[in-house]
Coordinates of N, CA and C in Angstrom, one line a residue:
X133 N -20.6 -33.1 33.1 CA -21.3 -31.9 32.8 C -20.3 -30.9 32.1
X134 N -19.0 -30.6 32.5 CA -18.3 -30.0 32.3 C -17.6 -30.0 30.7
X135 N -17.9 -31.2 30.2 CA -17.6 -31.4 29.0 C -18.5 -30.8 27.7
X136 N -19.6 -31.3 28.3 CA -20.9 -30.9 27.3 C -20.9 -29.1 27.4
X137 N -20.9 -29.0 28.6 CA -20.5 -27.0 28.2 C -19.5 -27.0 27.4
X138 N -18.0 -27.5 27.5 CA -17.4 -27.1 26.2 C -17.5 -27.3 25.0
X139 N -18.3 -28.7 24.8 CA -19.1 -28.9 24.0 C -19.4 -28.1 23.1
X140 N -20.8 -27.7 23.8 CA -21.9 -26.6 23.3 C -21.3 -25.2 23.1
X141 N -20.0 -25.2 23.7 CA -19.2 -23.8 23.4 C -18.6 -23.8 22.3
X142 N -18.4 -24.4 22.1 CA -17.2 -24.8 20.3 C -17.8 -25.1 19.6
X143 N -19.5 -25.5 19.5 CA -20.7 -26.0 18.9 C -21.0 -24.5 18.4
X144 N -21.6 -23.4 19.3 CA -21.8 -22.3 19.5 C -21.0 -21.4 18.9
X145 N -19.7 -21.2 18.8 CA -18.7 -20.4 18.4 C -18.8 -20.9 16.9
X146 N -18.5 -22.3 16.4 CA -18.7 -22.4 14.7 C -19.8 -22.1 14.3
X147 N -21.1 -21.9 14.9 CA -21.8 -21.8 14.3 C -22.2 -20.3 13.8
X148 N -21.6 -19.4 15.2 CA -21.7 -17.8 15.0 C -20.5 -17.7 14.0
X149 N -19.2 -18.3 13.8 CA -18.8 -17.6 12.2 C -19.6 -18.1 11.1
X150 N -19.9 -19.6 11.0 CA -20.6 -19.8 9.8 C -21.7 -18.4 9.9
X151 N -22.5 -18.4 10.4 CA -23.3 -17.2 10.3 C -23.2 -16.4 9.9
X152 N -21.5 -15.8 10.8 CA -21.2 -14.3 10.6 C -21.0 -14.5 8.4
X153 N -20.2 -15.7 8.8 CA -19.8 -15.8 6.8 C -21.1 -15.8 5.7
X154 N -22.1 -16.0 6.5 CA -23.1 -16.4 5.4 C -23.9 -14.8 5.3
X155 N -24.1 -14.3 6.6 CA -24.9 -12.8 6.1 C -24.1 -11.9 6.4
X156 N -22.8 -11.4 7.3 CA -22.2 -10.5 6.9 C -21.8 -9.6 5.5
X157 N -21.7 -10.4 4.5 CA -21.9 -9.6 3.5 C -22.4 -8.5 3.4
X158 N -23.6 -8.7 3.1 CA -24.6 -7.8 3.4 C -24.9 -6.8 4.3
X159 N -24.3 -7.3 5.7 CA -24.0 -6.0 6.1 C -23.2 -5.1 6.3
X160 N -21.6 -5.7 6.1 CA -20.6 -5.2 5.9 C -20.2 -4.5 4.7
X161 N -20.7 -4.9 3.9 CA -20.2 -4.4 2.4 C -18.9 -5.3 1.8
X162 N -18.1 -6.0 2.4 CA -17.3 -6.8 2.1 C -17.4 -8.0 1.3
X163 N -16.4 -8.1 0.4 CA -16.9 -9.6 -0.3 C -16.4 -10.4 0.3
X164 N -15.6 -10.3 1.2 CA -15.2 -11.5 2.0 C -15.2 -11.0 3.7
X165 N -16.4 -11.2 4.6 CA -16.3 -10.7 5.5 C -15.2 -11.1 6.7
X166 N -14.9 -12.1 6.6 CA -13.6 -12.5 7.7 C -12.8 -13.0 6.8
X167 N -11.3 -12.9 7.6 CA -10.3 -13.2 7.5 C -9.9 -14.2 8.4
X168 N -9.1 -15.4 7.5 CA -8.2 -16.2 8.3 C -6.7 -15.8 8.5
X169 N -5.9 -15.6 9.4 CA -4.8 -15.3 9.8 C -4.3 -16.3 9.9
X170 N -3.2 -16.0 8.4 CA -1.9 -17.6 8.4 C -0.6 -16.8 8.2
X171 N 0.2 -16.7 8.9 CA 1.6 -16.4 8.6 C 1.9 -15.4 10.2
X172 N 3.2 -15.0 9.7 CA 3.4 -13.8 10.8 C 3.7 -12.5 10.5
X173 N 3.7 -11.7 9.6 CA 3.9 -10.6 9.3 C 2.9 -10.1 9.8
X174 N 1.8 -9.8 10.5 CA 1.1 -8.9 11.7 C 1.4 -9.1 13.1
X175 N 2.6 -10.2 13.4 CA 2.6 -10.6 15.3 C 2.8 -9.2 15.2
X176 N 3.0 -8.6 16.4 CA 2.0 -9.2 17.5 C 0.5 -9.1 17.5
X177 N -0.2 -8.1 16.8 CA -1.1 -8.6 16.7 C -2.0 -8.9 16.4
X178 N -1.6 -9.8 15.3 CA -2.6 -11.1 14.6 C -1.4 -12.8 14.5
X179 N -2.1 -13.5 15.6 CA -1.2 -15.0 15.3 C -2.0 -15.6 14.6
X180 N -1.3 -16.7 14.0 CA -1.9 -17.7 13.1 C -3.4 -18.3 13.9
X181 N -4.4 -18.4 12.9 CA -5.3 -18.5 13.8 C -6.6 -17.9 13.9
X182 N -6.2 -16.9 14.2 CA -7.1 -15.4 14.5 C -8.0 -15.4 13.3
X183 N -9.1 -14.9 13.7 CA -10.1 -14.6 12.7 C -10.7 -12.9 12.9
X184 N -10.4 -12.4 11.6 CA -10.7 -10.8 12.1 C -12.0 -10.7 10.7
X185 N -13.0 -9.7 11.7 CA -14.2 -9.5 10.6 C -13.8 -8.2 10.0
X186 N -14.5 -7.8 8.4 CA -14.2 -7.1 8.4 C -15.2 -6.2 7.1
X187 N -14.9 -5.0 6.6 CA -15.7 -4.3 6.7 C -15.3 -3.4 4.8
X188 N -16.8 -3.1 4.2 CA -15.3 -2.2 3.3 C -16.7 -1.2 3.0
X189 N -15.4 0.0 3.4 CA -16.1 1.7 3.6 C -15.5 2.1 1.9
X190 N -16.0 3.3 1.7 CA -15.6 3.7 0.0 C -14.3 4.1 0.5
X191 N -13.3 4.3 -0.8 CA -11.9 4.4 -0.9 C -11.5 6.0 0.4
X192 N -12.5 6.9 0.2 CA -11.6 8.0 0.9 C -11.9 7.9 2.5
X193 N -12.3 6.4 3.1 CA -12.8 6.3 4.6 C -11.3 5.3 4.7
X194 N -10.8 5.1 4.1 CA -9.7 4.1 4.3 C -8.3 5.0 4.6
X195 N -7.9 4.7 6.0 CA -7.0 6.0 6.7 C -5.4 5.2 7.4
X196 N -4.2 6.0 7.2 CA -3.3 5.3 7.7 C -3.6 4.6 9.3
X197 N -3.2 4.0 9.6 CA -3.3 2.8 10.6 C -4.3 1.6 10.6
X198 N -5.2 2.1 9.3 CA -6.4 0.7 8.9 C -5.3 -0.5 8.4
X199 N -6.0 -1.6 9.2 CA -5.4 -2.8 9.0 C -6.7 -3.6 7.9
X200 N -6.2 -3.5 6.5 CA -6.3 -4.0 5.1 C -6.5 -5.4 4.8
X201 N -7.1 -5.7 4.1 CA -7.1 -7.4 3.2 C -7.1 -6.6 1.9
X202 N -6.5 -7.8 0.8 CA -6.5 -7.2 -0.4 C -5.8 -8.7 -1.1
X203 N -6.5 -8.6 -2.4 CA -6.1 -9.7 -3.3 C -5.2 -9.3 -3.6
X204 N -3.8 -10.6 -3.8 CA -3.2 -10.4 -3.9 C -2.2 -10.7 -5.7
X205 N -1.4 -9.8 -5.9 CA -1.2 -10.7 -7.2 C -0.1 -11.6 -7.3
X206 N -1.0 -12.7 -8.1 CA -0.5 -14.2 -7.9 C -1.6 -15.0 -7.1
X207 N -3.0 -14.2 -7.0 CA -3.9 -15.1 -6.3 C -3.7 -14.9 -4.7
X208 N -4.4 -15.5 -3.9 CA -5.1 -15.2 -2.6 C -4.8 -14.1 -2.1
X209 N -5.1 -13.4 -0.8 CA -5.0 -12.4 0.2 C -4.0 -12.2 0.7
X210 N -3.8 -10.6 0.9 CA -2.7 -10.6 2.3 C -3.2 -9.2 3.2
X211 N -3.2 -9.4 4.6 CA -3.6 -8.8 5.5 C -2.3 -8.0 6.4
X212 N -2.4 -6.4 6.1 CA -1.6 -5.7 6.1 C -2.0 -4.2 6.7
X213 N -1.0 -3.5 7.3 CA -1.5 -1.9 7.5 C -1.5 -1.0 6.5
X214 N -2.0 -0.1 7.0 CA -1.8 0.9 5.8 C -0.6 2.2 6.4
X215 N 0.1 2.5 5.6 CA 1.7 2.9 6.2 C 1.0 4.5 5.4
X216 N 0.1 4.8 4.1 CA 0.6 5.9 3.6 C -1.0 5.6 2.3
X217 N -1.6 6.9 2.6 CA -2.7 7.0 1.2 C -2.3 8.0 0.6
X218 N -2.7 7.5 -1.0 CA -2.0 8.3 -1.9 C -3.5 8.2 -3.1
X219 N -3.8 9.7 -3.4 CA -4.7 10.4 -4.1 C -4.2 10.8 -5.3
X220 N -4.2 9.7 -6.7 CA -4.4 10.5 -7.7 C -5.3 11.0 -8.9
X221 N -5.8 12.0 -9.0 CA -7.0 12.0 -9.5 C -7.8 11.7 -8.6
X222 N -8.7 10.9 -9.4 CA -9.9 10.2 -8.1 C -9.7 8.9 -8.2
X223 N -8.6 8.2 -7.9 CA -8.0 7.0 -7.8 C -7.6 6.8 -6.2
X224 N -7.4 6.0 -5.7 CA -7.1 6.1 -4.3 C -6.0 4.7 -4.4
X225 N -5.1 4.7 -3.7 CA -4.0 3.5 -3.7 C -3.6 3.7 -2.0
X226 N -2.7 2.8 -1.8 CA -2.8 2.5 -0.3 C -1.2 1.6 -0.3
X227 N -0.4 2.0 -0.1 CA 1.1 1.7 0.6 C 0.5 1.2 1.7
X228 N 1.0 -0.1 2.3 CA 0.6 -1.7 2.9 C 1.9 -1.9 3.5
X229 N 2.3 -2.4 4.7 CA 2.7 -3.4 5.2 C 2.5 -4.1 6.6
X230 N 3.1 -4.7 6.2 CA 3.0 -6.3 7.6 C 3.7 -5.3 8.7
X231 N 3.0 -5.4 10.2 CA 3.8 -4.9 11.2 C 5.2 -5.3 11.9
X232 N 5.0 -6.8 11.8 CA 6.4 -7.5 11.7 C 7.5 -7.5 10.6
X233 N 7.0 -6.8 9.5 CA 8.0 -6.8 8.0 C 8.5 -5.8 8.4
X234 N 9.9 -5.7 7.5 CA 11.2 -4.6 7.9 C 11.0 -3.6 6.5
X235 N 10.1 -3.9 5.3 CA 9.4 -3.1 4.4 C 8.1 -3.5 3.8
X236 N 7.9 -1.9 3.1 CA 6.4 -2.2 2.6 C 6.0 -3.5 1.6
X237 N 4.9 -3.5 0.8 CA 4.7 -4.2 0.6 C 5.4 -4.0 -1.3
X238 N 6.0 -2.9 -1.8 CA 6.1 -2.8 -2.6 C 7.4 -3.7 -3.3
X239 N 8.1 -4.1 -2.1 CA 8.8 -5.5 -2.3 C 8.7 -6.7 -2.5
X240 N 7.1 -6.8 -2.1 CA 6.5 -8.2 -2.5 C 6.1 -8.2 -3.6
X241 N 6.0 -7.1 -4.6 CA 5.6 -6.9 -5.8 C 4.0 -6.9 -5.8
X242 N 3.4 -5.9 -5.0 CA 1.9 -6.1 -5.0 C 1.4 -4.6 -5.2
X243 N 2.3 -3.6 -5.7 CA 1.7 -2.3 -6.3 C 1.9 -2.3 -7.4
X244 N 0.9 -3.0 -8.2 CA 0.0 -2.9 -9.4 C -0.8 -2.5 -9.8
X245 N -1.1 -2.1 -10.9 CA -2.8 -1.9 -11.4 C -4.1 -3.5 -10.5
X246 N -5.0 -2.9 -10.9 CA -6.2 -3.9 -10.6 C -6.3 -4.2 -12.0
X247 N -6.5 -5.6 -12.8 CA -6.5 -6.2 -13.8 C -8.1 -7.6 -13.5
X248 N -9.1 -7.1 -14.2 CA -10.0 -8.0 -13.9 C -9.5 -9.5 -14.5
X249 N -9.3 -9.7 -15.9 CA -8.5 -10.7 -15.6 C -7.8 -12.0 -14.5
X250 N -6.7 -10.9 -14.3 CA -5.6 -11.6 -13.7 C -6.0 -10.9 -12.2
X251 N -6.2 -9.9 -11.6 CA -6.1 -9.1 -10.5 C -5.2 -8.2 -10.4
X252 N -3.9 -8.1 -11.3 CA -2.9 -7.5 -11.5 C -2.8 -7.7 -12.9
X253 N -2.5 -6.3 -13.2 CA -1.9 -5.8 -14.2 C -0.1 -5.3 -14.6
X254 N 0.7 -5.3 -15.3 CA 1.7 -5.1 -15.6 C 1.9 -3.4 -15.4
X255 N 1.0 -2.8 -14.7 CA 0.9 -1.3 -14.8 C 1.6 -1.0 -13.1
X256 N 2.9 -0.3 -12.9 CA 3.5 -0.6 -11.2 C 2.2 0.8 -11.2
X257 N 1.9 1.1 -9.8 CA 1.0 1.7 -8.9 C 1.9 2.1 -7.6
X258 N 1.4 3.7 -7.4 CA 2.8 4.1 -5.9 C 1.9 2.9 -4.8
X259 N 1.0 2.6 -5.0 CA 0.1 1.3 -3.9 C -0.5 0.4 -4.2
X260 N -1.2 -0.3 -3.2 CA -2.6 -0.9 -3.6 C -3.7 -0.2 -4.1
X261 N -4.5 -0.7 -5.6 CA -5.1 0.3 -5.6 C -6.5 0.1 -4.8
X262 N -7.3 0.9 -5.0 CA -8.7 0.3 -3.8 C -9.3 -0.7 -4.5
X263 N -9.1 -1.2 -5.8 CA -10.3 -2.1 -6.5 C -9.9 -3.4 -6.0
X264 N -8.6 -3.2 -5.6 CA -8.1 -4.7 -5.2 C -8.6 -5.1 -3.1
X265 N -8.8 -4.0 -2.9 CA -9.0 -3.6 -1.1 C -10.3 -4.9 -1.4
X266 N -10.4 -5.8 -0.3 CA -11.1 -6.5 0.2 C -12.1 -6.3 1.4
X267 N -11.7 -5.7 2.2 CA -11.7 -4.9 3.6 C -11.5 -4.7 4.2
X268 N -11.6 -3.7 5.1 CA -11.0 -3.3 6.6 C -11.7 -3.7 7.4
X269 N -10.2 -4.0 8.4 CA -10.6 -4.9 9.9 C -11.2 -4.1 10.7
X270 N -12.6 -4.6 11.5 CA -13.3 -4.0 12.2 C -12.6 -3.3 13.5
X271 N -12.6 -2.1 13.9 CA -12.2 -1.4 15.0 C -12.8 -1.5 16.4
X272 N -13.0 -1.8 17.1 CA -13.7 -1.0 18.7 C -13.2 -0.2 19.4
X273 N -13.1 0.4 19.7 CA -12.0 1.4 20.6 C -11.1 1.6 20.4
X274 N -10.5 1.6 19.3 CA -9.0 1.3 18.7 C -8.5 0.4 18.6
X275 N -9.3 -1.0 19.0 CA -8.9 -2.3 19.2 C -9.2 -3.0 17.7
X276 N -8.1 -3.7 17.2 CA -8.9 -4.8 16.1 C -10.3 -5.8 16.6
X277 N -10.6 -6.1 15.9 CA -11.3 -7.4 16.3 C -10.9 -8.4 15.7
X278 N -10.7 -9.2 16.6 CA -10.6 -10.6 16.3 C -11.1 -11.8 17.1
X279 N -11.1 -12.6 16.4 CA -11.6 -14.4 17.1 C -10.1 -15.3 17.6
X280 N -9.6 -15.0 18.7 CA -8.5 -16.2 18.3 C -8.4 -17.8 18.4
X281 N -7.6 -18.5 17.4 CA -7.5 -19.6 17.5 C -8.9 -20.6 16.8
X282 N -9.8 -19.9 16.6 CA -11.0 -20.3 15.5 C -10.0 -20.5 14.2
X283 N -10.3 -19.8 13.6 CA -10.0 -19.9 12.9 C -8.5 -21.0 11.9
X284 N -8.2 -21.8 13.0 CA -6.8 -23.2 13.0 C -7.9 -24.0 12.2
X285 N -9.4 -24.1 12.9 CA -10.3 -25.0 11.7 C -10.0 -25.0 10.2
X286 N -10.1 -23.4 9.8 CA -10.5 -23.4 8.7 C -8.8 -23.5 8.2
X287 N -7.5 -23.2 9.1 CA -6.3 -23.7 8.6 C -6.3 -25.1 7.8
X288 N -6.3 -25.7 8.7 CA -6.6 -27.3 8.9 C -6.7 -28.0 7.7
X289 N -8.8 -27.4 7.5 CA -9.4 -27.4 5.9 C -8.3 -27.7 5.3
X290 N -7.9 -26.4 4.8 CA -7.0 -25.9 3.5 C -5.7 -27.0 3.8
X291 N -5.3 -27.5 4.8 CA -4.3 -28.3 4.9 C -4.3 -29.4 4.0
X292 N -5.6 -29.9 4.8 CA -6.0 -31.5 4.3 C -5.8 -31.3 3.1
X293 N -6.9 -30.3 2.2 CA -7.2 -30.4 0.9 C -6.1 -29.8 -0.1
X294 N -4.7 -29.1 0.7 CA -3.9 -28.8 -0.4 C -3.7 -27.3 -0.7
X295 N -4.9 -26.9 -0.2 CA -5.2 -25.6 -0.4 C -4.2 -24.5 0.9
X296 N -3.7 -23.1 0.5 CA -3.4 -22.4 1.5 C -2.9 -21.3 1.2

């Protein structure tokens, strides 16, 4: 008996993110409503694994200590704090980094223009700009949210197939 409950528990849990991935959109505003957590530049807290939902408010609701997604250039995401917003004109940009990194993100070479294209442009930016912002991680009480250890599935995936 004991088995079939965890069963039906890990049955249950994939099926509430497929869910959450298929209509969160729409209620979140986000084009990509969850995040998979691969690396360590957030320990402590996001481990490999973790699945955080997430959300995207207009550029002037995004406030230092929001924890960020954002395409990155060179292709896929990186999931980061926000250290510093910066207002120019009516442009909004966002200085990023990893909680475990010893600097911003401006060393990884990811304050760029937004380039539909490419996602990056040759134009440096004091930040991320918002067109590149993916979403912000959902809050509760000051708490992120997150799933942990779901999310090793969808590692896995990308394993098999090459992808990461």
């Amino acid at each position: 008996m004991g088995k079939i409950v965890e069963y039906l528990g890990v049955v249950s849990a994939i099926l509430i993110v497929v869910l959450l991935n298929v209509f969160a959109p729409y209620i979140t505003g986000a084009e990509a409503p969850m995040a998979v957590i691969s690396g360590r530049s957030m320990v402590p807290l996001f481990l490999e694994g973790d699945i955080v939902i997430l959300y995207k408010p207009p550029p002037q609701d995004i406030h230092v200590g929001d924890v960020v997604v954002y395409k990155r250039c060179g292709g896929g995401y990186i999931i980061h704090r926000v250290i510093e917003v910066i207002k120019l004109g009516n442009k909004y940009y966002y200085r990023t980094k990893g909680d475990y990194n010893p600097y911003d993100d401006s060393r990884l070479g990811q304050f760029y223009e937004y380039s539909p294209t490419s996602i990056c442009s040759d134009i440096r930016t004091p930040g991320v700009p918002y067109e590149r912002i993916v979403g912000v991680a959902v809050e509760i009480n000051g708490a992120v949210l997150k799933i942990p250890y779901l999310g090793y599935l969808s590692l896995m995936f990308m394993g098999f197939t090459g992808h990461r």
